Amino acid sequence: MTVLIRKDILKRKVEIYGEVETLSPLRIGKGRGETNPESAASMQILRTYDEKPLIPGSSWKGIFRSTGEKIAKEKGIFTCTGLTKQTCMDRILGEVQKLMSDDVEKAVERVWDDTCINCKIFGAPSLYSAISIFDSVATKYTIGYRPMIAISRDTGAVTKSALVTTEYVEPGSIFPFKLIGNNLPNYAIGYIIKIMRYINDGLVQVGGNKSRGFGFVTFSKLSLEVTDYEVKPNDKEGKLEALDEIDKEVSIELPKDVKGKEFFEKTKPLEEVFNHARILFPQSNLH
Ligand SMILES: [Zn+2]
């Protein structure tokens, strides 16, 4: 039943890939301290060594996790914040390590029972992520510049050089997108797809300057590939068996190279499995 968090067995590989197009300005800024101090009046975007705009996989993961938190809340299930020292694993790490030395099965069960869906899918200390999202390096882009008032992050005050030039990626720019997951039950695939739909529908913005209307994106050329390693005779492509007892089997036509809207229509049954799944973890947060 614990297949989603098992790394020692390989039941299923999931790939979701396609393109992301920016519908509004997009700004993935450099972290604090990474900006060139010589150009204090310019807020630079993240770029690769050859100057192409970049959305790091870690940024995607952060966006997916926080969007997931919102979706989980709507469904009435608990998720931790995922912040350092505040994950579900941080609470049970000591006990799990003790269990590991004499009963690995019990340790795995303990992790299963006491971690939220985000820790299971996106990872936590001593719990590897079930998915990885690749860095997105822009394949088509134009850079825009906009003067903005700088507010000091420390004091909330307007800084001396109040007017700074902010760099961003213009609407109509294209980034590739690729996510790989291992051992994802249908409800977990549905959860991830629902997160992508929230981003696609503009319910979630990507990057900075959200209050200025930045960060709206849409997915296109999307494909979903699911490879089950234990294929039974007569199994057809698109028949996705239930991987654990809260999961449900679905049969769908796997979307290939389609627009966001069509992708989310074709994968609706997976989203439905998530919507109806009785998620009974973490047990300590059940009422
Ligand atoms: Zn958690």
Coordinates of C-alpha atoms and ligand atoms in Angstrom, one line a residue:
M1 CA 0.0 0.0 0.0
T2 CA 2.9 2.3 0.6
V3 CA 4.1 2.2 -3.1
L4 CA 4.1 6.0 -3.4
I5 CA 6.9 6.4 -0.9
R6 CA 8.8 3.2 -1.9
K7 CA 12.0 3.7 -3.7
D8 CA 13.1 0.1 -3.6
I9 CA 10.5 -1.1 -6.1
L10 CA 9.6 0.3 -9.5
K11 CA 5.9 -0.1 -10.3
R12 CA 5.3 2.9 -12.5
K13 CA 7.0 5.7 -14.3
V14 CA 5.0 8.9 -15.2
E15 CA 6.2 11.6 -17.6
I16 CA 4.4 14.9 -18.2
Y17 CA 6.0 17.2 -20.7
G18 CA 5.2 20.1 -23.1
E19 CA 5.6 23.8 -23.2
V20 CA 4.8 26.8 -21.1
E21 CA 3.9 30.1 -22.8
T22 CA 3.9 33.3 -20.8
L23 CA 0.6 35.3 -21.1
S24 CA 1.8 38.2 -19.0
P25 CA 5.3 39.5 -18.0
L26 CA 7.1 36.8 -16.0
R27 CA 9.8 37.4 -13.5
I28 CA 11.9 34.7 -11.9
G29 CA 14.4 36.9 -10.0
K30 CA 17.8 36.1 -8.6
G31 CA 17.9 35.3 -4.9
R32 CA 19.1 37.8 -2.4
G33 CA 22.8 38.3 -2.7
E34 CA 23.0 36.9 -6.2
T35 CA 22.3 40.2 -7.8
N36 CA 25.3 42.1 -9.0
P37 CA 25.9 44.7 -6.4
E38 CA 27.4 47.0 -9.1
S39 CA 24.0 47.3 -10.7
A40 CA 21.9 48.1 -7.6
A41 CA 19.4 49.9 -9.9
S42 CA 18.6 46.8 -11.8
M43 CA 16.6 43.8 -10.6
Q44 CA 17.9 41.0 -12.8
I45 CA 16.2 37.8 -13.8
L46 CA 17.7 34.3 -13.5
R47 CA 19.6 33.3 -16.6
T48 CA 21.7 30.3 -17.7
Y49 CA 25.5 30.8 -18.3
D50 CA 24.6 31.6 -22.0
E51 CA 22.1 34.3 -20.9
K52 CA 18.8 32.5 -21.5
P53 CA 16.0 33.1 -19.1
L54 CA 15.5 30.2 -16.7
I55 CA 12.8 28.8 -14.4
P56 CA 14.7 26.4 -12.1
G57 CA 13.1 23.0 -11.4
S58 CA 13.3 23.9 -7.7
S59 CA 11.1 27.0 -8.4
W60 CA 8.5 24.8 -10.2
K61 CA 8.6 22.4 -7.3
G62 CA 7.9 25.3 -4.8
I63 CA 5.0 26.5 -6.9
F64 CA 3.6 23.0 -7.3
R65 CA 3.9 22.4 -3.5
S66 CA 2.2 25.7 -2.5
T67 CA -0.5 25.2 -5.1
G68 CA -1.0 21.7 -3.8
E69 CA -1.4 23.1 -0.3
K70 CA -4.2 25.3 -1.5
I71 CA -5.9 22.3 -3.3
A72 CA -5.5 20.0 -0.3
K73 CA -7.1 22.7 2.0
E74 CA -10.1 22.9 -0.4
K75 CA -10.4 19.1 -0.1
G76 CA -10.1 19.3 3.7
I77 CA -6.9 17.4 4.0
F78 CA -3.9 18.5 6.0
T79 CA -0.5 19.4 4.5
C80 CA 2.5 20.8 6.3
T81 CA 4.1 24.0 5.1
G82 CA 7.2 22.2 3.8
L83 CA 9.4 24.8 5.4
T84 CA 12.7 23.8 6.9
K85 CA 12.2 21.9 10.2
Q86 CA 8.4 22.2 9.8
T87 CA 7.8 19.2 7.6
C88 CA 5.9 16.1 8.7
M89 CA 9.2 14.1 8.6
D90 CA 10.8 16.5 11.1
R91 CA 8.2 15.5 13.7
I92 CA 8.8 11.7 13.4
L93 CA 12.4 11.5 12.2
G94 CA 13.8 10.4 15.5
E95 CA 11.3 7.6 15.9
V96 CA 11.7 6.5 12.3
Q97 CA 15.4 6.3 12.6
K98 CA 15.1 4.1 15.7
L99 CA 12.6 1.8 13.9
M100 CA 14.9 1.6 10.8
S101 CA 17.5 -0.3 12.8
D102 CA 15.2 -3.2 13.7
D103 CA 12.1 -3.2 11.6
V104 CA 12.2 -1.5 8.2
E105 CA 8.6 -2.4 7.3
K106 CA 7.4 -0.7 10.5
A107 CA 9.5 2.4 9.7
V108 CA 8.0 2.6 6.2
E109 CA 4.5 2.3 7.7
R110 CA 5.2 5.0 10.2
V111 CA 6.3 7.3 7.5
W112 CA 3.2 6.4 5.4
D113 CA 0.8 7.1 8.3
D114 CA 2.3 10.3 9.5
T115 CA 3.3 12.3 6.4
C116 CA 1.1 14.5 4.3
I117 CA 0.6 14.1 0.5
N118 CA 3.0 16.9 -0.2
C119 CA 5.9 15.3 1.8
K120 CA 5.1 12.0 0.0
I121 CA 5.1 13.6 -3.5
F122 CA 7.5 16.6 -3.1
G123 CA 9.8 15.1 -0.5
A124 CA 11.1 16.0 3.0
P125 CA 14.2 15.3 5.1
S126 CA 15.0 11.6 4.7
L127 CA 12.1 11.1 2.3
Y128 CA 13.0 11.4 -1.3
S129 CA 10.7 13.2 -3.6
A130 CA 8.5 11.0 -5.8
I131 CA 8.8 13.5 -8.7
S132 CA 11.4 15.7 -10.3
I133 CA 10.8 18.8 -12.4
F134 CA 13.4 19.8 -14.9
D135 CA 14.9 23.3 -15.3
S136 CA 13.0 25.2 -18.0
V137 CA 15.3 27.2 -20.2
A138 CA 13.5 29.6 -22.5
T139 CA 13.5 28.5 -26.2
K140 CA 11.8 31.7 -27.4
Y141 CA 11.8 35.0 -25.5
T142 CA 12.1 38.7 -25.4
I143 CA 13.3 40.6 -22.3
G144 CA 11.4 43.6 -21.1
Y145 CA 12.4 46.3 -18.6
R146 CA 10.1 48.3 -16.4
P147 CA 10.9 51.0 -13.9
M148 CA 9.5 50.2 -10.5
I149 CA 9.6 51.6 -7.0
A150 CA 11.9 49.6 -4.8
I151 CA 10.7 48.9 -1.3
S152 CA 13.4 47.7 1.2
R153 CA 12.7 44.1 2.2
D154 CA 14.2 44.8 5.6
T155 CA 12.4 47.9 6.7
G156 CA 9.5 48.2 4.3
A157 CA 10.7 51.7 3.5
V158 CA 11.3 53.2 0.1
T159 CA 15.1 52.9 -0.5
K160 CA 17.4 55.7 -1.6
S161 CA 17.5 54.6 -5.2
A162 CA 13.7 54.3 -5.2
L163 CA 13.4 53.8 -8.9
V164 CA 14.9 50.6 -10.1
T165 CA 14.7 48.9 -13.5
T166 CA 13.1 45.5 -13.3
E167 CA 13.9 42.8 -15.9
Y168 CA 11.2 40.4 -17.0
V169 CA 10.3 38.0 -19.8
E170 CA 7.7 39.4 -22.1
P171 CA 4.4 37.6 -22.9
G172 CA 4.6 35.1 -25.7
S173 CA 7.9 33.7 -24.5
I174 CA 8.2 29.8 -24.5
F175 CA 9.7 27.5 -21.9
P176 CA 9.9 23.7 -22.1
F177 CA 8.3 21.8 -19.2
K178 CA 9.1 18.3 -18.0
L179 CA 8.1 16.4 -14.9
I180 CA 9.0 12.8 -14.1
G181 CA 7.4 10.8 -11.3
N182 CA 7.9 7.3 -9.9
N183 CA 5.3 5.0 -8.4
L184 CA 2.5 7.6 -8.6
P185 CA -0.9 6.2 -8.0
N186 CA -3.7 7.6 -10.1
Y187 CA -4.8 10.0 -7.4
A188 CA -1.3 11.4 -7.2
I189 CA -1.2 11.9 -11.0
G190 CA -4.6 13.5 -10.7
Y191 CA -3.3 15.8 -7.9
I192 CA -0.3 16.9 -10.0
I193 CA -2.6 17.5 -13.0
K194 CA -5.0 19.5 -10.9
I195 CA -2.1 21.7 -9.8
M196 CA -1.1 22.2 -13.4
R197 CA -4.7 23.1 -14.3
Y198 CA -4.8 25.7 -11.5
I199 CA -1.6 27.3 -13.0
N200 CA -3.1 27.0 -16.5
D201 CA -6.4 28.6 -15.4
G202 CA -4.6 31.6 -13.9
L203 CA -5.6 30.6 -10.3
V204 CA -1.9 30.6 -9.5
Q205 CA 0.8 32.9 -10.8
V206 CA 4.4 32.0 -11.4
G207 CA 7.4 34.1 -10.1
G208 CA 7.5 37.6 -8.7
N209 CA 5.5 40.8 -9.0
K210 CA 2.2 39.0 -8.8
S211 CA 0.3 42.0 -7.5
R212 CA 1.4 43.8 -10.7
G213 CA -0.3 41.1 -12.8
F214 CA 2.9 39.2 -13.6
G215 CA 3.2 35.4 -13.8
F216 CA 0.2 34.1 -15.8
V217 CA 1.2 31.2 -18.0
T218 CA -0.5 28.6 -20.2
F219 CA 0.5 25.0 -21.0
S220 CA 0.6 23.7 -24.6
K221 CA 1.9 20.7 -26.5
L222 CA 1.3 18.6 -23.4
S223 CA 1.8 14.8 -23.2
L224 CA 1.2 12.3 -20.5
E225 CA 3.1 9.0 -20.5
V226 CA 2.5 6.3 -18.0
T227 CA 4.6 3.1 -18.0
D228 CA 3.5 0.3 -15.7
Y229 CA 6.2 -2.3 -15.2
E230 CA 3.9 -5.2 -14.3
V231 CA 1.8 -5.3 -17.4
K232 CA -0.8 -8.0 -17.4
P233 CA -1.8 -9.8 -20.6
N234 CA -4.6 -7.9 -22.5
D235 CA -3.8 -4.7 -20.7
K236 CA -4.3 -1.8 -23.1
E237 CA -2.5 1.5 -23.2
G238 CA -4.3 4.0 -21.0
K239 CA -5.7 1.4 -18.6
L240 CA -4.1 2.6 -15.4
E241 CA -4.6 0.1 -12.5
A242 CA -5.0 1.2 -8.9
L243 CA -1.7 1.1 -7.1
D244 CA -3.0 1.1 -3.5
E245 CA -6.3 0.7 -1.6
I246 CA -7.3 4.3 -1.8
D247 CA -6.6 4.4 -5.5
K248 CA -9.0 3.7 -8.3
E249 CA -8.4 2.2 -11.8
V250 CA -9.1 4.4 -14.7
S251 CA -9.0 4.0 -18.5
I252 CA -8.2 7.1 -20.5
E253 CA -6.7 8.1 -23.8
L254 CA -3.3 9.3 -22.9
P255 CA -3.0 12.8 -24.3
K256 CA -0.1 13.4 -26.7
D257 CA 1.1 16.8 -27.8
V258 CA -2.2 18.6 -27.1
K259 CA -3.2 22.1 -25.9
G260 CA -3.7 22.6 -22.2
K261 CA -7.5 22.7 -22.4
E262 CA -7.6 19.3 -24.3
F263 CA -5.0 17.8 -21.9
F264 CA -7.1 18.7 -18.8
E265 CA -10.3 17.4 -20.4
K266 CA -8.6 14.0 -21.4
T267 CA -7.1 13.6 -17.9
K268 CA -10.3 14.6 -16.0
P269 CA -10.8 11.0 -14.8
L270 CA -7.5 11.1 -13.0
E271 CA -8.4 14.4 -11.3
E272 CA -11.7 12.8 -10.3
V273 CA -9.8 9.9 -8.6
F274 CA -7.9 12.5 -6.5
N275 CA -11.1 14.4 -5.8
H276 CA -12.8 11.3 -4.4
A277 CA -9.8 9.6 -2.8
R278 CA -10.2 9.1 1.0
I279 CA -6.8 10.4 2.0
L280 CA -6.3 9.2 5.6
F281 CA -2.8 10.6 6.2
P282 CA -1.3 12.1 8.2
Q283 CA -3.2 10.2 10.9
S284 CA -2.1 12.6 13.6
N285 CA -4.0 15.4 11.9
L286 CA -7.3 13.5 11.4
H287 CA -10.2 14.8 13.4
Ligands
ZN1 ZN 4.1 17.2 5.1

